[in-house]
Short mmCIF file of C-alpha atoms in Angstrom, two decimals:
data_model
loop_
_atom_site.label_atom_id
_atom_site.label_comp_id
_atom_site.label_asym_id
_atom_site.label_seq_id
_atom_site.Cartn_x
_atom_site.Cartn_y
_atom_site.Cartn_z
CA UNK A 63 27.27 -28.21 34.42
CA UNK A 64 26.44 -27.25 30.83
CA UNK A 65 30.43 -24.96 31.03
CA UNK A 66 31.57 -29.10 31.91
CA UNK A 67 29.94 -30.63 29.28
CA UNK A 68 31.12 -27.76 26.24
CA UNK A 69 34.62 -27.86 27.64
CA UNK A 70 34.65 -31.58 27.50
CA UNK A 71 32.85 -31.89 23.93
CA UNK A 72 35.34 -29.24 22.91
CA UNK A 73 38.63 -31.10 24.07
CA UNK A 74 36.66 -34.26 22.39
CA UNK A 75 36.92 -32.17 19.29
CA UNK A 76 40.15 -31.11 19.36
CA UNK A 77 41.37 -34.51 20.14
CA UNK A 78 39.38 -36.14 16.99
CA UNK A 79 40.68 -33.78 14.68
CA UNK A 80 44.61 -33.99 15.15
CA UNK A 81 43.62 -37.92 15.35
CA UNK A 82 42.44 -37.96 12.17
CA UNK A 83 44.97 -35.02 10.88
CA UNK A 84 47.64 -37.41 12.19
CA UNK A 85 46.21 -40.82 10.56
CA UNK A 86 45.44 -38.38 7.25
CA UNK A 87 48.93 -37.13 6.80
CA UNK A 88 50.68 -40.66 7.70
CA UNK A 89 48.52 -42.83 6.02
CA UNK A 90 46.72 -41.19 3.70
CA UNK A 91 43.09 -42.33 4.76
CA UNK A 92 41.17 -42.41 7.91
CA UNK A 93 37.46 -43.30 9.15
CA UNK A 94 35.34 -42.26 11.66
CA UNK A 95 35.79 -44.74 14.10
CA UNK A 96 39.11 -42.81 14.63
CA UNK A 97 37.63 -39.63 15.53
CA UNK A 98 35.68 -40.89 18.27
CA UNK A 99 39.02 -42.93 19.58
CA UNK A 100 41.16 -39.89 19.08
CA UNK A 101 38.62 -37.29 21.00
CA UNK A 102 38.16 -40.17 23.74
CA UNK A 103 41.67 -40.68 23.97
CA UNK A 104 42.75 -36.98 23.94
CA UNK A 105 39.96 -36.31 27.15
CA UNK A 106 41.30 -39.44 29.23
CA UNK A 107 44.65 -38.02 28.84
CA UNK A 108 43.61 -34.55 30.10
CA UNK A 109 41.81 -36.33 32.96
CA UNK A 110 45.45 -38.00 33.98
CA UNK A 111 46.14 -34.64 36.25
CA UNK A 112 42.83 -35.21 37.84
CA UNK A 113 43.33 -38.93 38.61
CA UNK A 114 47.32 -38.47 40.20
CA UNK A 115 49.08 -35.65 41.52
CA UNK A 116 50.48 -32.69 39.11
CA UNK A 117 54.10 -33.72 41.13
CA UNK A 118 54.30 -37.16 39.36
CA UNK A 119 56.75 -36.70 36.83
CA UNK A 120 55.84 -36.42 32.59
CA UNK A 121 57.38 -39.44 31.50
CA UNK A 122 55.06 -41.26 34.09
CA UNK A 123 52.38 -39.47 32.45
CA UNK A 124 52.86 -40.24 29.22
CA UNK A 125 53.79 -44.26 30.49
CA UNK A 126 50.14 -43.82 31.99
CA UNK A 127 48.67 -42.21 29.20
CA UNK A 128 50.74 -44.68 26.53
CA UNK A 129 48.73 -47.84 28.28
CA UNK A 130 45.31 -46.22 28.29
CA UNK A 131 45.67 -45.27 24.47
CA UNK A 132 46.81 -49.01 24.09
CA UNK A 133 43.64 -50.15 25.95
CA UNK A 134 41.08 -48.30 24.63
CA UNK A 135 42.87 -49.25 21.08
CA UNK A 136 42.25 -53.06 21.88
CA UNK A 137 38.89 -52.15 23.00
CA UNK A 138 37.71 -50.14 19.72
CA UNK A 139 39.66 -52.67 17.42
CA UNK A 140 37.93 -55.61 18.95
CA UNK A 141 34.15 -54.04 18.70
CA UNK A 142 35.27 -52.22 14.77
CA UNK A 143 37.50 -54.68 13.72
CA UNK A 144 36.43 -58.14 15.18
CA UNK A 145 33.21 -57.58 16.07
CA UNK A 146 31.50 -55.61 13.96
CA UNK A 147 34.71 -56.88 10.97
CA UNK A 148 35.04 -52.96 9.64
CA UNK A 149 38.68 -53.84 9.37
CA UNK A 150 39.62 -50.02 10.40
CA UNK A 151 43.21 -51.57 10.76
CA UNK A 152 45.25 -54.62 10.99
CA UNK A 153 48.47 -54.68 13.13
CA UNK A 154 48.82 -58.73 12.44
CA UNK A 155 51.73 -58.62 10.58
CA UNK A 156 53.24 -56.61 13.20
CA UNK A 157 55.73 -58.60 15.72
CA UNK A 158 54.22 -58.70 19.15
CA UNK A 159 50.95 -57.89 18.27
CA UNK A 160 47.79 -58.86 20.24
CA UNK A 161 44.82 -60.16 18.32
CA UNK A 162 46.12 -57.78 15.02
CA UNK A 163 44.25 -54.79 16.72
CA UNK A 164 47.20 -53.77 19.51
CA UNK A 165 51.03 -54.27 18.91
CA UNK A 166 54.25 -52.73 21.05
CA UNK A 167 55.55 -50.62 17.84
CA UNK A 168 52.16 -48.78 18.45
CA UNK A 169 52.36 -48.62 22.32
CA UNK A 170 55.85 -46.75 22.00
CA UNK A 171 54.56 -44.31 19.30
CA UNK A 172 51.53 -43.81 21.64
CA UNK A 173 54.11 -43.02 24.73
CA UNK A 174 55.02 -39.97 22.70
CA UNK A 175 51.89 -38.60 21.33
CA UNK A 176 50.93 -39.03 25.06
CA UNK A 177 53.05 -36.56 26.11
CA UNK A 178 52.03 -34.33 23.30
CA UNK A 179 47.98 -34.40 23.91
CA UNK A 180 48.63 -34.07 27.56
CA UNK A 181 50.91 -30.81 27.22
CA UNK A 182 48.39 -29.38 24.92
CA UNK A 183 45.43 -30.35 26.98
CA UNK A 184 46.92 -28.77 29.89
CA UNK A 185 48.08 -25.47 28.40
CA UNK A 186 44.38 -25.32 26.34
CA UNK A 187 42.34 -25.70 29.71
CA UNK A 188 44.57 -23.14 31.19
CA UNK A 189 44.20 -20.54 28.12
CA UNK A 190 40.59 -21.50 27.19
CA UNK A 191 39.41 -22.90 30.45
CA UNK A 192 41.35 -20.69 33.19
CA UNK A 193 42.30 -23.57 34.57
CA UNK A 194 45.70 -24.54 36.73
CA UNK A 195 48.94 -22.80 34.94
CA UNK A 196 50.69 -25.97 33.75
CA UNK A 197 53.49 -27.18 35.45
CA UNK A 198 56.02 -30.47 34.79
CA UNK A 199 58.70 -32.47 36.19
CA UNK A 200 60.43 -34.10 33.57
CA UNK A 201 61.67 -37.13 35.10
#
């Protein structure tokens, strides 16, 4: 139980860091919020293999992984932004967007850093973790 809970903190970690790496290097600030988003965001997508079948193909992965970032994004921006009015971010002026706090510009980026934190997931719980050897079907 306590190997689960490391591993997971660990990955929850990881997953915070490149977030706010990521949110560092393109917009030159960050906050804390983002870090817990990021490490939550980079577990759910490792748990996507344990949810559906290692046959389903990448791309469906990262389309899976793409609408649970987008989710838990409207969930954080409504308790940081609306809520609790940190004003983390504003996607308002963005066309499409949903309540300023979710937009589809956002959703596509978040397709492809899907399939990024779920390739790296995978291949860290099989170096770290000795977990399955990744494998993929692209399409």
């Amino acid at each position: 139980m306590m190997k689960q809970i490391l591993k997971y903190l660990f990955l929850w970690l990881v997953g915070g860091f490149i977030y706010i790496g990521m949110e560092v290097i393109l917009r030159g600030r960050s906050h804390w919020t983002m870090f817990t988003l990021g490490g939550i965001c980079f577990v759910v997508l490792g748990l996507i293999n344990e949810w559906i079948p290692w046959q389903i193909s990448l791309f469906k992965q990262m389309f899976f992984g793409m609408l649970i970032i987008t989710f838990l994004e409207l969930l954080t921006g409504c308790v940081v932004n609306i809520w609790l009015g940190w004003n983390v971010w504003d996607y308002s002026g963005m066309t499409g967007n949903i309540m300023g706090q979710i937009c589809p510009q956002f959703s596509l980026i978040w397709f492809w850093v899907s399939g990024v934190g779920i390739i790296l997931d995978d291949w860290l719980r099989y170096w770290l973790f000795k977990e399955k050897c990744p494998r993929y079907t692209i399409l």
